[in-house]
Each structure stands twice: as structure tokens, then as C-alpha cells.
Amino acid sequence: MKTTGTYLVNDPNRPLRFGEVNLINPPRRERRGLPLRKGVKCRTVMTGFCGTDWELLQMGRRGELAPKFPPEQKRLINGHEGVVWVPDEQRYAIVLIRGGDAYDPSRFEGDETYFEYGCDQADGLMSHEDYYHPDMLLQIPEEHLPKGEKLSRQIARRLVFSDPMSCMMFQRERVEDLLVGHNWRLYAARGLDQGQAFETAIHDGFARVVIYGLGGTGILGAIAIKEKYPHANIVTVGRSEPGGVKDSFLAKYWEGVHYVQVREDPADTAQEVIRILGGRPRVFFGCSGNAIEAEVAFKHGLLDNNGIYASFSLGPVVSYASMPFGFKNQLIFGAINFRREHMEAAIRLLCRLPVDELTGELPLDDLAEDPIAFYHEVYRGEGRALKSTCVWDEELIV
């Protein structure tokens, strides 16, 4: 079957193209132990644009995309955020992006494999139609989309955040795990039993948090923490002047989320964060994509003793002086994944959150006319929305 959409190739001049493309439908597994199943055809309703799409474009320019292509293909239909329509079932769905021949595709082992729709070895959502594993088409809660009704733009715009919100829920879960394993003995030494020590390690860890970088992942990370830990005192750090769209959005809906604009001297940034938090944080989320975040955390002493540096940035080199790092008992962690339960929880959460306020809708015709210029506008244009979206089928949305 043929369709039209964007696809990525290895080409220094035109790595991203819009046009006719042949669809494939190989059998896949959601997880190891489950049967191989061919995909069912779905129609794309709305997609969101992620920084991964921009990075894949750069990889195509450098000729590095071959490992990302589906087997026996020389192109990848990109896109992993959005809503689809399942004609055979007459329903809308969110595509669970990661699957594969692994017991847990988010933590696949050496003899296991995984795939990611739109990112790695499987075509994604940036086309009018495509095939997806039938067990990986997740339900939208009926209270937000009554049966037989069309999907609203408001809900669709919220649900384009399902993938990154799932990532941040996974990140929060992993930090919970690490806070317990890393710090529970601090509280056992004070006389708490093991269960109390576990709970206190998590509670105290999220009491003071820094999120360095206020892009999409930074904002969603703050929300994921505040929704589960209302007591959390969070400082977000970014380049923009205070009172911008992003920090104002968080302050409007979540009490205890503060903002610091980066100072010229990183040491001043660290001191301002400490002043607002009333102490050094035990949890530091690095989401800026800039190596300065690690310098602020370690060189300038922002991260507390027994603290966790959760690296969510792709690209920067994290460095530290080993002597103070070792004696302060600090921990560096990095993983960008999620499991099915995270995406199902993200869908339920997003349906009731006003994150649609952070989106902007751009014409599909602009993407079709010049996809590379479109991407430069989405990712580098002045005044761009936090999350840009496109509607692919106006008949399926109101």
C-alpha cells in the first residue's frame, strides 16, 4: 500500500522529504513471549513534533540513519507523538511506541531486541496512514471521548504529549527506585525501620528538586513530580526572561514551582537556586541539552550530598571531579524509556491537564510544501510554540 507523508533518508541536502511512500507491515511482538502479529491499518489524526525528529534529520545529513531504518528499507517514516484512528474498530488510539522481542523493551538485555515507531526500525505517524501492532493501540478514556463522538482538538493537543509524559513518569519512577536504594540507610541509621526508611528517602529526595532546562521534557518533569508529590519544592532553570509562557504556565497551575533565569556566571545560578529552595537539592534533572548543567550541579556545588543527577539530555558530556564526587556519595543516572503502564497513566493524566495551552497548530500544507524549512521553523523559529502540531485528517477532529 502507498501513502503520503514525511520520510527520512541519508542525504546531505534533502534528508527529510514529503511525498509518496510504500508502507510495510512486518509481524512484530509487543514483548517477548507474546505472539508475532501483523499491524492494523490506521489513519493519522494529529501529530506532534519532537526534538528526536530534528535529531534524526541531522543524522540523515551526516549519513548515519542506516541503523534506524526498518529492515530492508532505505527510509524511515518519522513521528512518534500523536493520535490515530483505527477504522476496523471505529475508535481513536494512542500508539504505544516501544515494543520488541524483550521482556521489558525499556530495559532490553543483550540477547533481546526492540523497535520504536517513528524512531528506530519501525515507521511512525508522519503519514496519512500506516500499520501498527493491534495490541499497541492504547485506549483514550471514554469520559474524555464518549463513544461515537469525534475527537476534540483540545484533547488531541493534550494527547500529543503522551510519549514525553510517559518518559518523565518513567524517569520519576527510576529516581524513586534510586532514592530508596541510594539513601535508605541514612534513615535506618537514625532508627527508622526499613519500610519507614524507604518512604522517607523518597519524601526527602523530592522535597527539593532542580529541573535544569525548561523545554518540553523539563515542564512535563515538573508536572509529573508535582502530581505525585505535592510537597515537592521545585526550581526550574531556563534562558528566557521570567514571566514567559513556560514558567508562567507552571506557576499558574502548580504551587511550589519556581523559576530562575540562568546567570552569566554559573556559580550565581547555583546560589540563586539554593536560596529559593532553602538548601541544596537531592534531585537534579538535567534537561537543557547543554553541558553547563553538569558544571552547575558538580563544579559549583548545587547538588547535595547523597544526591542524584538524572541526565535526560542527549549530547552533552557530563564531567565531575572524582574526589568530591566520591566523598559526597553522589549518583549519576541516565535512561530515556518507558513501559506500557507509563503511557496508559500518561494518557489518563493528560486528558485532564491544560497542556493544550502550550501547543500551536501549523498547516499540513506547509509541511508538504517544504518539510526542511518547516522543521527549521518548528525547532529554530522565533516565537515558536513549545509543541507544534499538524492535523492530518480534518474529518476526524472537531
GROMACS .gro file of C-alpha atoms in nm, residues 26-304:
model
  279
   26PRO     CA    1   0.609  -0.696   0.904
   27PRO     CA    2   0.493  -0.906   1.201
   28ARG     CA    3   0.615  -0.772   1.534
   29ARG     CA    4   0.597  -0.854   1.904
   30GLU     CA    5   0.487  -0.615   2.174
   31ARG     CA    6   0.700  -0.809   2.424
   32ARG     CA    7   0.893  -1.136   2.444
   33GLY     CA    8   0.664  -1.432   2.495
   34LEU     CA    9   0.373  -1.276   2.307
   35PRO     CA   10   0.284  -1.386   1.952
   36LEU     CA   11   0.408  -1.216   1.638
   37ARG     CA   12   0.124  -1.012   1.486
   38LYS     CA   13   0.091  -0.800   1.175
   39GLY     CA   14  -0.021  -0.441   1.215
   40VAL     CA   15  -0.366  -0.300   1.153
   41LYS     CA   16  -0.410  -0.001   0.923
   42CYS     CA   17  -0.471   0.330   1.098
   43ARG     CA   18  -0.532   0.685   0.980
   44THR     CA   19  -0.331   0.965   1.135
   45VAL     CA   20  -0.542   1.235   1.302
   46MET     CA   21  -0.289   1.472   1.465
   47THR     CA   22   0.087   1.457   1.520
   48GLY     CA   23   0.326   1.649   1.741
   49PHE     CA   24   0.686   1.732   1.655
   50CYS     CA   25   0.960   1.619   1.892
   51GLY     CA   26   1.326   1.707   1.921
   52THR     CA   27   1.403   1.349   1.820
   53ASP     CA   28   1.263   1.426   1.473
   54TRP     CA   29   1.508   1.716   1.446
   55GLU     CA   30   1.800   1.498   1.558
   56LEU     CA   31   1.706   1.228   1.306
   57LEU     CA   32   1.713   1.492   1.033
   58GLN     CA   33   2.069   1.585   1.137
   59MET     CA   34   2.167   1.217   1.133
   60GLY     CA   35   2.035   1.191   0.777
   61ARG     CA   36   2.251   1.486   0.675
   62ARG     CA   37   2.553   1.304   0.817
   63GLY     CA   38   2.459   0.971   0.656
   64GLU     CA   39   2.406   0.796   0.992
   65LEU     CA   40   2.048   0.673   0.961
   66ALA     CA   41   2.100   0.320   0.828
   67PRO     CA   42   2.064   0.152   1.173
   68LYS     CA   43   1.735   0.337   1.221
   69PHE     CA   44   1.570   0.218   0.900
   70PRO     CA   45   1.316  -0.066   0.909
   71PRO     CA   46   1.467  -0.396   0.785
   72GLU     CA   47   1.537  -0.396   0.411
   73GLN     CA   48   1.434  -0.030   0.378
   74LYS     CA   49   1.636   0.281   0.299
   75ARG     CA   50   1.399   0.529   0.461
   76LEU     CA   51   1.213   0.586   0.785
   77ILE     CA   52   0.872   0.745   0.821
   78ASN     CA   53   0.932   0.951   1.132
   79GLY     CA   54   0.694   1.076   1.403
   80HIS     CA   55   0.609   0.916   1.737
   81GLU     CA   56   0.368   1.160   1.901
   82GLY     CA   57   0.001   1.183   1.812
   83VAL     CA   58  -0.342   1.032   1.777
   84VAL     CA   59  -0.463   0.780   1.519
   85TRP     CA   60  -0.800   0.645   1.406
   86VAL     CA   61  -0.846   0.266   1.388
   87PRO     CA   62  -1.105   0.205   1.111
   88ASP     CA   63  -1.156  -0.165   1.188
   89GLU     CA   64  -1.252  -0.081   1.546
   90GLN     CA   65  -1.409   0.262   1.486
   91ARG     CA   66  -1.207   0.425   1.764
   92TYR     CA   67  -0.922   0.666   1.832
   93ALA     CA   68  -0.598   0.543   1.984
   94ILE     CA   69  -0.252   0.642   2.106
   95VAL     CA   70   0.026   0.427   1.963
   96LEU     CA   71   0.248   0.261   2.223
   97ILE     CA   72   0.579   0.348   2.063
   98ARG     CA   73   0.826   0.095   2.204
   99GLY     CA   74   0.798  -0.281   2.167
  100GLY     CA   75   1.010  -0.575   2.065
  101ASP     CA   76   1.140  -0.920   2.147
  102ALA     CA   77   1.225  -0.827   2.506
  103TYR     CA   78   1.056  -0.893   2.838
  104ASP     CA   79   1.083  -0.521   2.911
  105PRO     CA   80   1.162  -0.324   2.593
  106SER     CA   81   1.254  -0.020   2.805
  107ARG     CA   82   1.543  -0.219   2.957
  108PHE     CA   83   1.626  -0.471   2.688
  109GLU     CA   84   1.911  -0.710   2.758
  110GLY     CA   85   2.199  -0.815   2.535
  111ASP     CA   86   2.013  -1.101   2.366
  112GLU     CA   87   1.690  -0.903   2.323
  113THR     CA   88   1.573  -0.655   2.059
  114TYR     CA   89   1.338  -0.357   2.050
  115PHE     CA   90   1.179  -0.121   1.799
  116GLU     CA   91   1.028   0.227   1.823
  117TYR     CA   92   0.764   0.351   1.583
  118GLY     CA   93   0.897   0.656   1.401
  119CYS     CA   94   1.241   0.638   1.562
  120ASP     CA   95   1.411   0.303   1.530
  121GLN     CA   96   1.345   0.017   1.284
  122ALA     CA   97   0.971   0.088   1.250
  123ASP     CA   98   0.778   0.352   1.056
  124GLY     CA   99   0.587   0.615   1.253
  125LEU     CA  100   0.299   0.859   1.245
  126MET     CA  101   0.404   1.129   0.997
  127SER     CA  102   0.194   0.990   0.714
  128HIS     CA  103  -0.173   0.977   0.629
  129GLU     CA  104  -0.188   0.603   0.702
  130ASP     CA  105   0.031   0.331   0.848
  131TYR     CA  106   0.023  -0.009   1.018
  132TYR     CA  107   0.060  -0.060   1.396
  133HIS     CA  108   0.060  -0.367   1.617
  134PRO     CA  109  -0.305  -0.419   1.727
  135ASP     CA  110  -0.207  -0.465   2.093
  136MET     CA  111  -0.013  -0.136   2.091
  137LEU     CA  112  -0.311   0.087   2.016
  138LEU     CA  113  -0.398   0.227   2.357
  139GLN     CA  114  -0.745   0.342   2.460
  140ILE     CA  115  -0.847   0.701   2.527
  141PRO     CA  116  -1.068   0.713   2.840
  142GLU     CA  117  -1.434   0.721   2.742
  143GLU     CA  118  -1.516   1.002   2.984
  144HIS     CA  119  -1.297   1.229   2.769
  145LEU     CA  120  -1.412   1.084   2.437
  146PRO     CA  121  -1.766   0.939   2.450
  147LYS     CA  122  -1.823   0.656   2.205
  148GLY     CA  123  -1.943   0.775   1.865
  149GLU     CA  124  -1.819   1.133   1.908
  150LYS     CA  125  -1.536   1.296   1.720
  151LEU     CA  126  -1.213   1.381   1.895
  152SER     CA  127  -1.182   1.745   2.004
  153ARG     CA  128  -0.877   1.950   1.915
  154GLN     CA  129  -0.830   2.028   2.283
  155ILE     CA  130  -0.795   1.662   2.382
  156ALA     CA  131  -0.586   1.580   2.075
  157ARG     CA  132  -0.342   1.859   2.156
  158ARG     CA  133  -0.311   1.728   2.511
  159LEU     CA  134  -0.252   1.374   2.396
  160VAL     CA  135   0.037   1.461   2.162
  161PHE     CA  136   0.236   1.485   2.489
  162SER     CA  137   0.173   1.116   2.570
  163ASP     CA  138   0.519   0.999   2.467
  164PRO     CA  139   0.727   1.262   2.653
  165MET     CA  140   0.500   1.249   2.958
  166SER     CA  141   0.549   0.871   2.965
  167CYS     CA  142   0.924   0.929   2.956
  168MET     CA  143   0.907   1.164   3.253
  169MET     CA  144   0.687   0.924   3.452
  170PHE     CA  145   0.947   0.655   3.388
  171GLN     CA  146   1.218   0.899   3.493
  172ARG     CA  147   1.032   0.979   3.815
  173GLU     CA  148   0.990   0.606   3.884
  174ARG     CA  149   1.360   0.539   3.835
  175VAL     CA  150   1.456   0.825   4.063
  176GLU     CA  151   1.220   0.681   4.325
  177ASP     CA  152   1.398   0.346   4.291
  178LEU     CA  153   1.737   0.511   4.320
  179LEU     CA  154   1.644   0.728   4.617
  180VAL     CA  155   1.541   0.415   4.805
  181GLY     CA  156   1.849   0.211   4.717
  182HIS     CA  157   2.091   0.503   4.749
  183ASN     CA  158   1.969   0.669   5.067
  184TRP     CA  159   1.750   0.447   5.283
  185ARG     CA  160   2.041   0.360   5.513
  186LEU     CA  161   2.073   0.728   5.603
  187TYR     CA  162   1.736   0.698   5.774
  188ALA     CA  163   1.791   0.349   5.911
  189ALA     CA  164   2.094   0.495   6.091
  190ARG     CA  165   1.852   0.735   6.261
  191GLY     CA  166   1.642   0.448   6.395
  192LEU     CA  167   1.372   0.408   6.128
  193ASP     CA  168   1.271   0.058   6.024
  194GLN     CA  169   1.335  -0.039   5.663
  195GLY     CA  170   0.985   0.047   5.534
  196GLN     CA  171   0.990   0.389   5.701
  197ALA     CA  172   1.342   0.449   5.573
  198PHE     CA  173   1.232   0.372   5.215
  199GLU     CA  174   0.940   0.617   5.237
  200THR     CA  175   1.147   0.891   5.398
  201ALA     CA  176   1.425   0.861   5.140
  202ILE     CA  177   1.173   0.928   4.862
  203HIS     CA  178   0.989   1.203   5.051
  204ASP     CA  179   1.307   1.393   5.136
  205GLY     CA  180   1.455   1.338   4.791
  206PHE     CA  181   1.163   1.510   4.619
  207ALA     CA  182   1.140   1.785   4.882
  208ARG     CA  183   1.396   1.995   4.689
  209VAL     CA  184   1.431   1.943   4.314
  210VAL     CA  185   1.607   2.128   4.031
  211ILE     CA  186   1.499   2.090   3.669
  212TYR     CA  187   1.769   2.249   3.454
  213GLY     CA  188   1.620   2.326   3.113
  214LEU     CA  189   1.259   2.431   3.067
  215GLY     CA  190   1.169   2.272   2.735
  216GLY     CA  191   0.900   2.010   2.684
  217THR     CA  192   1.066   1.744   2.899
  218GLY     CA  193   1.150   1.990   3.174
  219ILE     CA  194   0.792   2.115   3.201
  220LEU     CA  195   0.648   1.764   3.195
  221GLY     CA  196   0.903   1.650   3.451
  222ALA     CA  197   0.789   1.922   3.689
  223ILE     CA  198   0.426   1.822   3.635
  224ALA     CA  199   0.498   1.451   3.683
  225ILE     CA  200   0.667   1.521   4.017
  226LYS     CA  201   0.408   1.768   4.147
  227GLU     CA  202   0.115   1.544   4.056
  228LYS     CA  203   0.252   1.264   4.274
  229TYR     CA  204   0.443   1.466   4.534
  230PRO     CA  205   0.252   1.787   4.609
  231HIS     CA  206   0.504   1.873   4.881
  232ALA     CA  207   0.785   1.898   4.626
  233ASN     CA  208   0.961   2.235   4.608
  234ILE     CA  209   1.091   2.267   4.251
  235VAL     CA  210   1.312   2.524   4.082
  236THR     CA  211   1.315   2.521   3.703
  237VAL     CA  212   1.605   2.689   3.523
  238GLY     CA  213   1.596   2.832   3.171
  239ARG     CA  214   1.732   3.102   2.941
  240SER     CA  215   1.413   3.306   2.894
  241GLU     CA  216   1.313   3.614   3.090
  242PRO     CA  217   1.087   3.537   3.387
  243GLY     CA  218   0.716   3.567   3.313
  244GLY     CA  219   0.735   3.378   2.984
  245VAL     CA  220   0.480   3.125   2.861
  246LYS     CA  221   0.651   2.820   3.012
  247ASP     CA  222   0.734   2.931   3.365
  248SER     CA  223   0.403   3.122   3.390
  249PHE     CA  224   0.212   2.809   3.288
  250LEU     CA  225   0.369   2.603   3.568
  251ALA     CA  226   0.326   2.876   3.829
  252LYS     CA  227  -0.040   2.919   3.730
  253TYR     CA  228  -0.140   2.558   3.789
  254TRP     CA  229   0.115   2.411   4.034
  255GLU     CA  230   0.209   2.576   4.360
  256GLY     CA  231   0.571   2.539   4.465
  257VAL     CA  232   0.726   2.550   4.116
  258HIS     CA  233   0.970   2.842   4.086
  259TYR     CA  234   1.181   2.977   3.801
  260VAL     CA  235   1.541   3.101   3.777
  261GLN     CA  236   1.686   3.256   3.465
  262VAL     CA  237   2.044   3.140   3.403
  263ARG     CA  238   2.306   3.387   3.522
  264GLU     CA  239   2.616   3.483   3.328
  265ASP     CA  240   2.824   3.315   3.599
  266PRO     CA  241   2.707   2.953   3.661
  267ALA     CA  242   2.807   2.988   4.026
  268ASP     CA  243   2.548   3.264   4.060
  269THR     CA  244   2.284   3.039   3.908
  270ALA     CA  245   2.364   2.771   4.165
  271GLN     CA  246   2.347   3.016   4.455
  272GLU     CA  247   2.013   3.158   4.344
  273VAL     CA  248   1.862   2.809   4.321
  274ILE     CA  249   1.990   2.725   4.670
  275ARG     CA  250   1.843   3.049   4.804
  276ILE     CA  251   1.496   2.977   4.665
  277LEU     CA  252   1.495   2.612   4.771
  278GLY     CA  253   1.632   2.688   5.116
  279GLY     CA  254   1.913   2.439   5.064
  280ARG     CA  255   2.080   2.217   4.808
  281PRO     CA  256   1.862   1.970   4.616
  282ARG     CA  257   1.897   1.594   4.636
  283VAL     CA  258   1.745   1.550   4.288
  284PHE     CA  259   1.874   1.733   3.978
  285PHE     CA  260   1.711   1.672   3.639
  286GLY     CA  261   1.936   1.777   3.351
  287CYS     CA  262   1.708   1.861   3.057
  288SER     CA  263   1.880   2.154   2.886
  289GLY     CA  264   2.091   1.974   2.626
  290ASN     CA  265   2.386   2.185   2.743
  291ALA     CA  266   2.696   2.069   2.932
  292ILE     CA  267   2.668   2.370   3.164
  293GLU     CA  268   2.400   2.182   3.361
  294ALA     CA  269   2.658   1.932   3.489
  295GLU     CA  270   2.901   2.214   3.568
  296VAL     CA  271   2.635   2.385   3.783
  297ALA     CA  272   2.549   2.060   3.958
  298PHE     CA  273   2.902   1.942   4.035
  299LYS     CA  274   3.168   2.212   3.988
  300HIS     CA  275   2.958   2.481   4.154
  301GLY     CA  276   2.820   2.252   4.420
  302LEU     CA  277   2.447   2.274   4.359
  303LEU     CA  278   2.378   1.901   4.401
  304ASP     CA  279   2.355   1.799   4.766
   0.00000   0.00000   0.00000
